[in-house]
Amino acid sequence: MTSPPAREGAHAQLLHALGGTIAAGRLEPGAVLTLARLEHDYGVSRTTAREAVRVLESLSMVQSRRRVGITVLPRADWRVLDVQLIRWTLAGPLHRQQLVELMELRAALEPAAAALAAVRASDAQRVALVEHATELHRLGSAARGDSAEYLAADIRFHTLLLVASGNVLYGELAAPVREILQGRHELGLTPAVPAAGTLDAHLAAARAIAAGEGGAAREHSRTHLSLVSDEVEGA
């Protein structure tokens, strides 16, 4: 693979440095930057600085105004479900807060997605969900819950569950869910032996979806996410 142009490399480096700094809370809301300061502090060109700022503006992390500068916006304004923003936050000191918030979101929405999947999933999706849950049960029971194989199966299961709901808005949550699973794994917070009941709840939810039992799918999904939330909050 060919190397990116130098300007593109400098842009990416500045973007990740500045985005990570803001996501970590090291630049507080209201802090004002200038293109000239970014040029000086990071040793980049004006064009490179401007490009990085535009990306941060697209994420609502900063706002540029003539004769004012580049103002850091409050976290409440950010596009917090953007995958890149989630990665920056998980890489910083606020990673635990990010994990808890994403788990709270999942706990509220995934059980509803499971209930919909029980009604709307295709036959192939129902079979695949049971297969993924069975693989998770096998790996977790063998104390391999912290393995790359378990992570991959977990991502496949939850991505498919959201997509199988038939609701494109739930489907859009697949990327943030992937990031929380990946983030927990990379931070070493996924236990080798999942919490008691987690594996069974995974499998029970998949089987309920396969059988078209929406109420049961919702409850088993809720049980699973409640157990995982306890793990995340207690980490």
PDB file of C-alpha atoms in Angstrom:
ATOM      1  CA  MET A   1       0.000   0.000   0.000  1.00  0.00           C
ATOM      2  CA  THR A   2       1.365   3.429  -0.919  1.00  0.00           C
ATOM      3  CA  SER A   3       2.077   5.988   1.757  1.00  0.00           C
ATOM      4  CA  PRO A   4      -0.335   8.928   2.032  1.00  0.00           C
ATOM      5  CA  PRO A   5       0.841  12.348   0.935  1.00  0.00           C
ATOM      6  CA  ALA A   6       2.749  14.248   3.624  1.00  0.00           C
ATOM      7  CA  ARG A   7      -0.016  16.846   3.907  1.00  0.00           C
ATOM      8  CA  GLU A   8      -2.616  14.121   4.513  1.00  0.00           C
ATOM      9  CA  GLY A   9      -0.388  12.569   7.163  1.00  0.00           C
ATOM     10  CA  ALA A  10       0.068  15.888   8.947  1.00  0.00           C
ATOM     11  CA  HIS A  11      -3.677  16.507   8.795  1.00  0.00           C
ATOM     12  CA  ALA A  12      -4.455  13.115  10.367  1.00  0.00           C
ATOM     13  CA  GLN A  13      -1.826  13.597  13.075  1.00  0.00           C
ATOM     14  CA  LEU A  14      -3.160  17.022  14.004  1.00  0.00           C
ATOM     15  CA  LEU A  15      -6.756  15.838  13.911  1.00  0.00           C
ATOM     16  CA  HIS A  16      -6.094  12.923  16.261  1.00  0.00           C
ATOM     17  CA  ALA A  17      -3.935  15.005  18.591  1.00  0.00           C
ATOM     18  CA  LEU A  18      -6.423  17.847  18.853  1.00  0.00           C
ATOM     19  CA  GLY A  19      -9.516  15.634  18.855  1.00  0.00           C
ATOM     20  CA  GLY A  20      -8.013  13.417  21.546  1.00  0.00           C
ATOM     21  CA  THR A  21      -7.051  16.425  23.651  1.00  0.00           C
ATOM     22  CA  ILE A  22     -10.573  17.834  23.531  1.00  0.00           C
ATOM     23  CA  ALA A  23     -12.218  14.433  24.106  1.00  0.00           C
ATOM     24  CA  ALA A  24      -9.981  13.900  27.146  1.00  0.00           C
ATOM     25  CA  GLY A  25     -11.191  17.170  28.663  1.00  0.00           C
ATOM     26  CA  ARG A  26      -7.765  18.800  28.546  1.00  0.00           C
ATOM     27  CA  LEU A  27      -9.280  21.735  26.673  1.00  0.00           C
ATOM     28  CA  GLU A  28     -12.343  22.897  28.547  1.00  0.00           C
ATOM     29  CA  PRO A  29     -15.528  24.234  26.925  1.00  0.00           C
ATOM     30  CA  GLY A  30     -15.064  27.872  26.054  1.00  0.00           C
ATOM     31  CA  ALA A  31     -11.342  27.563  25.423  1.00  0.00           C
ATOM     32  CA  VAL A  32     -10.400  29.521  22.308  1.00  0.00           C
ATOM     33  CA  LEU A  33      -7.763  28.470  19.771  1.00  0.00           C
ATOM     34  CA  THR A  34      -6.526  30.126  16.614  1.00  0.00           C
ATOM     35  CA  LEU A  35      -5.179  28.751  13.372  1.00  0.00           C
ATOM     36  CA  ALA A  36      -1.944  30.612  14.047  1.00  0.00           C
ATOM     37  CA  ARG A  37      -1.585  28.898  17.422  1.00  0.00           C
ATOM     38  CA  LEU A  38      -2.237  25.468  15.897  1.00  0.00           C
ATOM     39  CA  GLU A  39       0.366  26.173  13.217  1.00  0.00           C
ATOM     40  CA  HIS A  40       2.909  27.130  15.883  1.00  0.00           C
ATOM     41  CA  ASP A  41       2.124  24.454  18.481  1.00  0.00           C
ATOM     42  CA  TYR A  42       1.904  21.529  16.069  1.00  0.00           C
ATOM     43  CA  GLY A  43       4.266  22.671  13.340  1.00  0.00           C
ATOM     44  CA  VAL A  44       1.712  22.390  10.547  1.00  0.00           C
ATOM     45  CA  SER A  45       0.625  24.596   7.680  1.00  0.00           C
ATOM     46  CA  ARG A  46      -2.390  26.899   7.786  1.00  0.00           C
ATOM     47  CA  THR A  47      -4.186  24.639   5.293  1.00  0.00           C
ATOM     48  CA  THR A  48      -3.564  21.555   7.443  1.00  0.00           C
ATOM     49  CA  ALA A  49      -4.804  23.329  10.563  1.00  0.00           C
ATOM     50  CA  ARG A  50      -7.921  24.527   8.773  1.00  0.00           C
ATOM     51  CA  GLU A  51      -8.728  21.026   7.467  1.00  0.00           C
ATOM     52  CA  ALA A  52      -8.449  19.495  10.931  1.00  0.00           C
ATOM     53  CA  VAL A  53     -10.667  22.188  12.412  1.00  0.00           C
ATOM     54  CA  ARG A  54     -13.299  21.538   9.753  1.00  0.00           C
ATOM     55  CA  VAL A  55     -13.503  17.884  10.784  1.00  0.00           C
ATOM     56  CA  LEU A  56     -13.844  18.853  14.448  1.00  0.00           C
ATOM     57  CA  GLU A  57     -16.564  21.318  13.462  1.00  0.00           C
ATOM     58  CA  SER A  58     -18.407  18.511  11.657  1.00  0.00           C
ATOM     59  CA  LEU A  59     -18.378  16.632  14.980  1.00  0.00           C
ATOM     60  CA  SER A  60     -19.666  19.769  16.778  1.00  0.00           C
ATOM     61  CA  MET A  61     -16.603  19.716  19.036  1.00  0.00           C
ATOM     62  CA  VAL A  62     -15.544  23.234  18.082  1.00  0.00           C
ATOM     63  CA  GLN A  63     -17.040  26.303  16.457  1.00  0.00           C
ATOM     64  CA  SER A  64     -15.110  28.764  14.296  1.00  0.00           C
ATOM     65  CA  ARG A  65     -16.125  32.421  14.176  1.00  0.00           C
ATOM     66  CA  ARG A  66     -14.430  35.360  12.518  1.00  0.00           C
ATOM     67  CA  ARG A  67     -12.645  37.682  14.937  1.00  0.00           C
ATOM     68  CA  VAL A  68     -13.325  35.209  17.763  1.00  0.00           C
ATOM     69  CA  GLY A  69     -11.352  32.085  16.896  1.00  0.00           C
ATOM     70  CA  ILE A  70     -11.978  28.391  17.352  1.00  0.00           C
ATOM     71  CA  THR A  71     -14.071  27.777  20.461  1.00  0.00           C
ATOM     72  CA  VAL A  72     -14.259  24.387  22.177  1.00  0.00           C
ATOM     73  CA  LEU A  73     -17.917  23.422  22.625  1.00  0.00           C
ATOM     74  CA  PRO A  74     -19.485  21.546  25.580  1.00  0.00           C
ATOM     75  CA  ARG A  75     -19.626  17.762  25.324  1.00  0.00           C
ATOM     76  CA  ALA A  76     -23.425  17.961  25.250  1.00  0.00           C
ATOM     77  CA  ASP A  77     -23.136  19.525  21.786  1.00  0.00           C
ATOM     78  CA  TRP A  78     -20.840  16.852  20.334  1.00  0.00           C
ATOM     79  CA  ARG A  79     -21.869  14.114  17.908  1.00  0.00           C
ATOM     80  CA  VAL A  80     -21.161  11.609  20.647  1.00  0.00           C
ATOM     81  CA  LEU A  81     -22.169   8.515  18.649  1.00  0.00           C
ATOM     82  CA  ASP A  82     -19.566   9.185  15.969  1.00  0.00           C
ATOM     83  CA  VAL A  83     -17.145   6.263  15.868  1.00  0.00           C
ATOM     84  CA  GLN A  84     -14.010   8.422  15.770  1.00  0.00           C
ATOM     85  CA  LEU A  85     -15.177  10.484  18.730  1.00  0.00           C
ATOM     86  CA  ILE A  86     -15.913   7.328  20.719  1.00  0.00           C
ATOM     87  CA  ARG A  87     -12.400   6.050  19.964  1.00  0.00           C
ATOM     88  CA  TRP A  88     -10.797   9.298  21.103  1.00  0.00           C
ATOM     89  CA  THR A  89     -12.760   9.216  24.347  1.00  0.00           C
ATOM     90  CA  LEU A  90     -12.025   5.556  25.048  1.00  0.00           C
ATOM     91  CA  ALA A  91      -8.323   6.271  24.568  1.00  0.00           C
ATOM     92  CA  GLY A  92      -8.359   8.956  27.263  1.00  0.00           C
ATOM     93  CA  PRO A  93      -9.082   9.411  30.964  1.00  0.00           C
ATOM     94  CA  LEU A  94     -12.847   9.582  30.422  1.00  0.00           C
ATOM     95  CA  HIS A  95     -13.013   6.047  29.030  1.00  0.00           C
ATOM     96  CA  ARG A  96     -14.965   4.648  31.992  1.00  0.00           C
ATOM     97  CA  GLN A  97     -17.619   7.349  31.714  1.00  0.00           C
ATOM     98  CA  GLN A  98     -17.883   6.612  27.989  1.00  0.00           C
ATOM     99  CA  LEU A  99     -18.295   2.872  28.593  1.00  0.00           C
ATOM    100  CA  VAL A 100     -20.996   3.417  31.220  1.00  0.00           C
ATOM    101  CA  GLU A 101     -22.927   5.859  29.020  1.00  0.00           C
ATOM    102  CA  LEU A 102     -22.835   3.531  26.031  1.00  0.00           C
ATOM    103  CA  MET A 103     -23.943   0.608  28.192  1.00  0.00           C
ATOM    104  CA  GLU A 104     -26.873   2.667  29.483  1.00  0.00           C
ATOM    105  CA  LEU A 105     -27.856   3.362  25.878  1.00  0.00           C
ATOM    106  CA  ARG A 106     -27.594  -0.303  24.951  1.00  0.00           C
ATOM    107  CA  ALA A 107     -29.623  -1.375  27.983  1.00  0.00           C
ATOM    108  CA  ALA A 108     -32.415   0.963  26.927  1.00  0.00           C
ATOM    109  CA  LEU A 109     -32.510   0.055  23.230  1.00  0.00           C
ATOM    110  CA  GLU A 110     -31.186  -3.450  22.552  1.00  0.00           C
ATOM    111  CA  PRO A 111     -34.012  -5.314  24.308  1.00  0.00           C
ATOM    112  CA  ALA A 112     -36.510  -3.481  22.088  1.00  0.00           C
ATOM    113  CA  ALA A 113     -34.407  -4.376  19.035  1.00  0.00           C
ATOM    114  CA  ALA A 114     -34.423  -8.029  20.139  1.00  0.00           C
ATOM    115  CA  ALA A 115     -38.220  -8.001  20.383  1.00  0.00           C
ATOM    116  CA  LEU A 116     -38.480  -6.573  16.862  1.00  0.00           C
ATOM    117  CA  ALA A 117     -35.965  -9.088  15.531  1.00  0.00           C
ATOM    118  CA  ALA A 118     -38.192 -11.907  16.816  1.00  0.00           C
ATOM    119  CA  VAL A 119     -40.869 -10.638  14.436  1.00  0.00           C
ATOM    120  CA  ARG A 120     -38.845  -9.310  11.509  1.00  0.00           C
ATOM    121  CA  ALA A 121     -35.620 -11.324  11.240  1.00  0.00           C
ATOM    122  CA  SER A 122     -35.105 -13.506   8.197  1.00  0.00           C
ATOM    123  CA  ASP A 123     -34.669 -17.247   8.581  1.00  0.00           C
ATOM    124  CA  ALA A 124     -30.949 -16.872   7.843  1.00  0.00           C
ATOM    125  CA  GLN A 125     -30.574 -14.184  10.484  1.00  0.00           C
ATOM    126  CA  ARG A 126     -32.329 -16.320  13.101  1.00  0.00           C
ATOM    127  CA  VAL A 127     -30.007 -19.238  12.397  1.00  0.00           C
ATOM    128  CA  ALA A 128     -26.924 -16.998  12.482  1.00  0.00           C
ATOM    129  CA  LEU A 129     -27.891 -15.397  15.803  1.00  0.00           C
ATOM    130  CA  VAL A 130     -28.156 -18.814  17.455  1.00  0.00           C
ATOM    131  CA  GLU A 131     -24.826 -19.838  15.924  1.00  0.00           C
ATOM    132  CA  HIS A 132     -23.084 -16.697  17.217  1.00  0.00           C
ATOM    133  CA  ALA A 133     -24.605 -17.094  20.689  1.00  0.00           C
ATOM    134  CA  THR A 134     -23.571 -20.747  20.775  1.00  0.00           C
ATOM    135  CA  GLU A 135     -20.006 -19.767  19.858  1.00  0.00           C
ATOM    136  CA  LEU A 136     -20.008 -17.151  22.636  1.00  0.00           C
ATOM    137  CA  HIS A 137     -21.239 -19.764  25.097  1.00  0.00           C
ATOM    138  CA  ARG A 138     -18.516 -22.183  24.033  1.00  0.00           C
ATOM    139  CA  LEU A 139     -15.696 -19.654  24.282  1.00  0.00           C
ATOM    140  CA  GLY A 140     -16.922 -18.074  27.510  1.00  0.00           C
ATOM    141  CA  SER A 141     -17.373 -21.456  29.185  1.00  0.00           C
ATOM    142  CA  ALA A 142     -13.762 -22.239  28.259  1.00  0.00           C
ATOM    143  CA  ALA A 143     -12.594 -19.045  30.019  1.00  0.00           C
ATOM    144  CA  ARG A 144     -11.829 -17.348  26.716  1.00  0.00           C
ATOM    145  CA  GLY A 145     -14.105 -14.355  27.186  1.00  0.00           C
ATOM    146  CA  ASP A 146     -11.110 -12.045  26.850  1.00  0.00           C
ATOM    147  CA  SER A 147      -9.969 -13.580  23.562  1.00  0.00           C
ATOM    148  CA  ALA A 148     -10.045 -12.028  20.100  1.00  0.00           C
ATOM    149  CA  GLU A 149     -12.322 -14.878  18.980  1.00  0.00           C
ATOM    150  CA  TYR A 150     -14.874 -14.040  21.671  1.00  0.00           C
ATOM    151  CA  LEU A 151     -14.744 -10.355  20.752  1.00  0.00           C
ATOM    152  CA  ALA A 152     -15.355 -11.128  17.077  1.00  0.00           C
ATOM    153  CA  ALA A 153     -18.321 -13.389  17.887  1.00  0.00           C
ATOM    154  CA  ASP A 154     -19.756 -10.811  20.280  1.00  0.00           C
ATOM    155  CA  ILE A 155     -19.543  -8.084  17.649  1.00  0.00           C
ATOM    156  CA  ARG A 156     -21.187 -10.347  15.068  1.00  0.00           C
ATOM    157  CA  PHE A 157     -24.012 -11.243  17.457  1.00  0.00           C
ATOM    158  CA  HIS A 158     -24.920  -7.731  18.542  1.00  0.00           C
ATOM    159  CA  THR A 159     -24.488  -6.219  15.091  1.00  0.00           C
ATOM    160  CA  LEU A 160     -26.804  -8.819  13.602  1.00  0.00           C
ATOM    161  CA  LEU A 161     -29.352  -8.422  16.409  1.00  0.00           C
ATOM    162  CA  LEU A 162     -29.628  -4.681  15.747  1.00  0.00           C
ATOM    163  CA  VAL A 163     -29.786  -5.108  11.975  1.00  0.00           C
ATOM    164  CA  ALA A 164     -32.320  -7.954  12.238  1.00  0.00           C
ATOM    165  CA  SER A 165     -34.700  -5.594  14.050  1.00  0.00           C
ATOM    166  CA  GLY A 166     -35.549  -4.240  10.607  1.00  0.00           C
ATOM    167  CA  ASN A 167     -35.314  -0.696  11.963  1.00  0.00           C
ATOM    168  CA  VAL A 168     -32.544   1.275  10.257  1.00  0.00           C
ATOM    169  CA  LEU A 169     -32.154   3.527  13.303  1.00  0.00           C
ATOM    170  CA  TYR A 170     -31.309   0.544  15.492  1.00  0.00           C
ATOM    171  CA  GLY A 171     -28.999  -0.624  12.734  1.00  0.00           C
ATOM    172  CA  GLU A 172     -27.103   2.666  13.005  1.00  0.00           C
ATOM    173  CA  LEU A 173     -26.241   1.751  16.604  1.00  0.00           C
ATOM    174  CA  ALA A 174     -24.182  -1.202  15.402  1.00  0.00           C
ATOM    175  CA  ALA A 175     -21.037   0.918  14.967  1.00  0.00           C
ATOM    176  CA  PRO A 176     -21.120   2.480  18.487  1.00  0.00           C
ATOM    177  CA  VAL A 177     -21.841  -0.949  19.981  1.00  0.00           C
ATOM    178  CA  ARG A 178     -18.861  -2.377  18.108  1.00  0.00           C
ATOM    179  CA  GLU A 179     -16.690   0.369  19.577  1.00  0.00           C
ATOM    180  CA  ILE A 180     -17.750  -0.294  23.164  1.00  0.00           C
ATOM    181  CA  LEU A 181     -17.046  -4.014  22.746  1.00  0.00           C
ATOM    182  CA  GLN A 182     -13.711  -3.319  21.063  1.00  0.00           C
ATOM    183  CA  GLY A 183     -12.860  -0.648  23.638  1.00  0.00           C
ATOM    184  CA  ARG A 184     -13.532  -2.907  26.627  1.00  0.00           C
ATOM    185  CA  HIS A 185     -11.364  -5.586  25.048  1.00  0.00           C
ATOM    186  CA  GLU A 186      -8.455  -3.239  24.320  1.00  0.00           C
ATOM    187  CA  LEU A 187      -8.635  -1.753  27.833  1.00  0.00           C
ATOM    188  CA  GLY A 188      -8.418  -5.257  29.317  1.00  0.00           C
ATOM    189  CA  LEU A 189     -11.849  -4.921  30.939  1.00  0.00           C
ATOM    190  CA  THR A 190     -13.500  -7.955  29.341  1.00  0.00           C
ATOM    191  CA  PRO A 191     -13.248 -10.891  31.789  1.00  0.00           C
ATOM    192  CA  ALA A 192     -11.988 -14.281  30.712  1.00  0.00           C
ATOM    193  CA  VAL A 193     -14.988 -15.813  32.456  1.00  0.00           C
ATOM    194  CA  PRO A 194     -18.160 -13.770  31.771  1.00  0.00           C
ATOM    195  CA  ALA A 195     -20.441 -12.947  34.688  1.00  0.00           C
ATOM    196  CA  ALA A 196     -22.698 -15.784  35.760  1.00  0.00           C
ATOM    197  CA  GLY A 197     -25.811 -15.900  33.619  1.00  0.00           C
ATOM    198  CA  THR A 198     -24.425 -13.751  30.797  1.00  0.00           C
ATOM    199  CA  LEU A 199     -23.755 -16.619  28.388  1.00  0.00           C
ATOM    200  CA  ASP A 200     -27.085 -18.284  29.088  1.00  0.00           C
ATOM    201  CA  ALA A 201     -28.947 -15.000  28.559  1.00  0.00           C
ATOM    202  CA  HIS A 202     -27.165 -14.471  25.234  1.00  0.00           C
ATOM    203  CA  LEU A 203     -28.224 -17.911  24.045  1.00  0.00           C
ATOM    204  CA  ALA A 204     -31.746 -17.632  25.417  1.00  0.00           C
ATOM    205  CA  ALA A 205     -32.264 -14.313  23.617  1.00  0.00           C
ATOM    206  CA  ALA A 206     -31.052 -15.801  20.342  1.00  0.00           C
ATOM    207  CA  ARG A 207     -33.297 -18.833  20.688  1.00  0.00           C
ATOM    208  CA  ALA A 208     -36.297 -16.647  21.538  1.00  0.00           C
ATOM    209  CA  ILE A 209     -35.671 -14.555  18.418  1.00  0.00           C
ATOM    210  CA  ALA A 210     -35.347 -17.724  16.343  1.00  0.00           C
ATOM    211  CA  ALA A 211     -38.679 -18.944  17.745  1.00  0.00           C
ATOM    212  CA  GLY A 212     -40.418 -15.631  17.097  1.00  0.00           C
ATOM    213  CA  GLU A 213     -41.027 -14.993  20.809  1.00  0.00           C
ATOM    214  CA  GLY A 214     -40.680 -11.221  21.096  1.00  0.00           C
ATOM    215  CA  GLY A 215     -41.486 -10.881  24.797  1.00  0.00           C
ATOM    216  CA  ALA A 216     -38.998 -13.547  25.799  1.00  0.00           C
ATOM    217  CA  ALA A 217     -36.329 -12.091  23.499  1.00  0.00           C
ATOM    218  CA  ARG A 218     -36.778  -8.688  25.142  1.00  0.00           C
ATOM    219  CA  GLU A 219     -36.492 -10.089  28.664  1.00  0.00           C
ATOM    220  CA  HIS A 220     -33.454 -12.276  27.968  1.00  0.00           C
ATOM    221  CA  SER A 221     -31.710  -9.373  26.237  1.00  0.00           C
ATOM    222  CA  ARG A 222     -32.528  -7.122  29.196  1.00  0.00           C
ATOM    223  CA  THR A 223     -31.091  -9.708  31.602  1.00  0.00           C
ATOM    224  CA  HIS A 224     -27.901 -10.023  29.580  1.00  0.00           C
ATOM    225  CA  LEU A 225     -27.338  -6.275  29.354  1.00  0.00           C
ATOM    226  CA  SER A 226     -28.076  -5.790  33.049  1.00  0.00           C
ATOM    227  CA  LEU A 227     -25.356  -8.303  33.921  1.00  0.00           C
ATOM    228  CA  VAL A 228     -22.856  -6.709  31.534  1.00  0.00           C
ATOM    229  CA  SER A 229     -23.705  -3.239  32.865  1.00  0.00           C
ATOM    230  CA  ASP A 230     -22.851  -4.440  36.362  1.00  0.00           C
ATOM    231  CA  GLU A 231     -19.483  -5.654  35.035  1.00  0.00           C
ATOM    232  CA  VAL A 232     -18.734  -2.316  33.353  1.00  0.00           C
ATOM    233  CA  GLU A 233     -19.777  -0.187  36.322  1.00  0.00           C
ATOM    234  CA  GLY A 234     -17.825  -2.373  38.738  1.00  0.00           C
ATOM    235  CA  ALA A 235     -14.627  -2.348  36.662  1.00  0.00           C
TER     236      ALA A 235
END
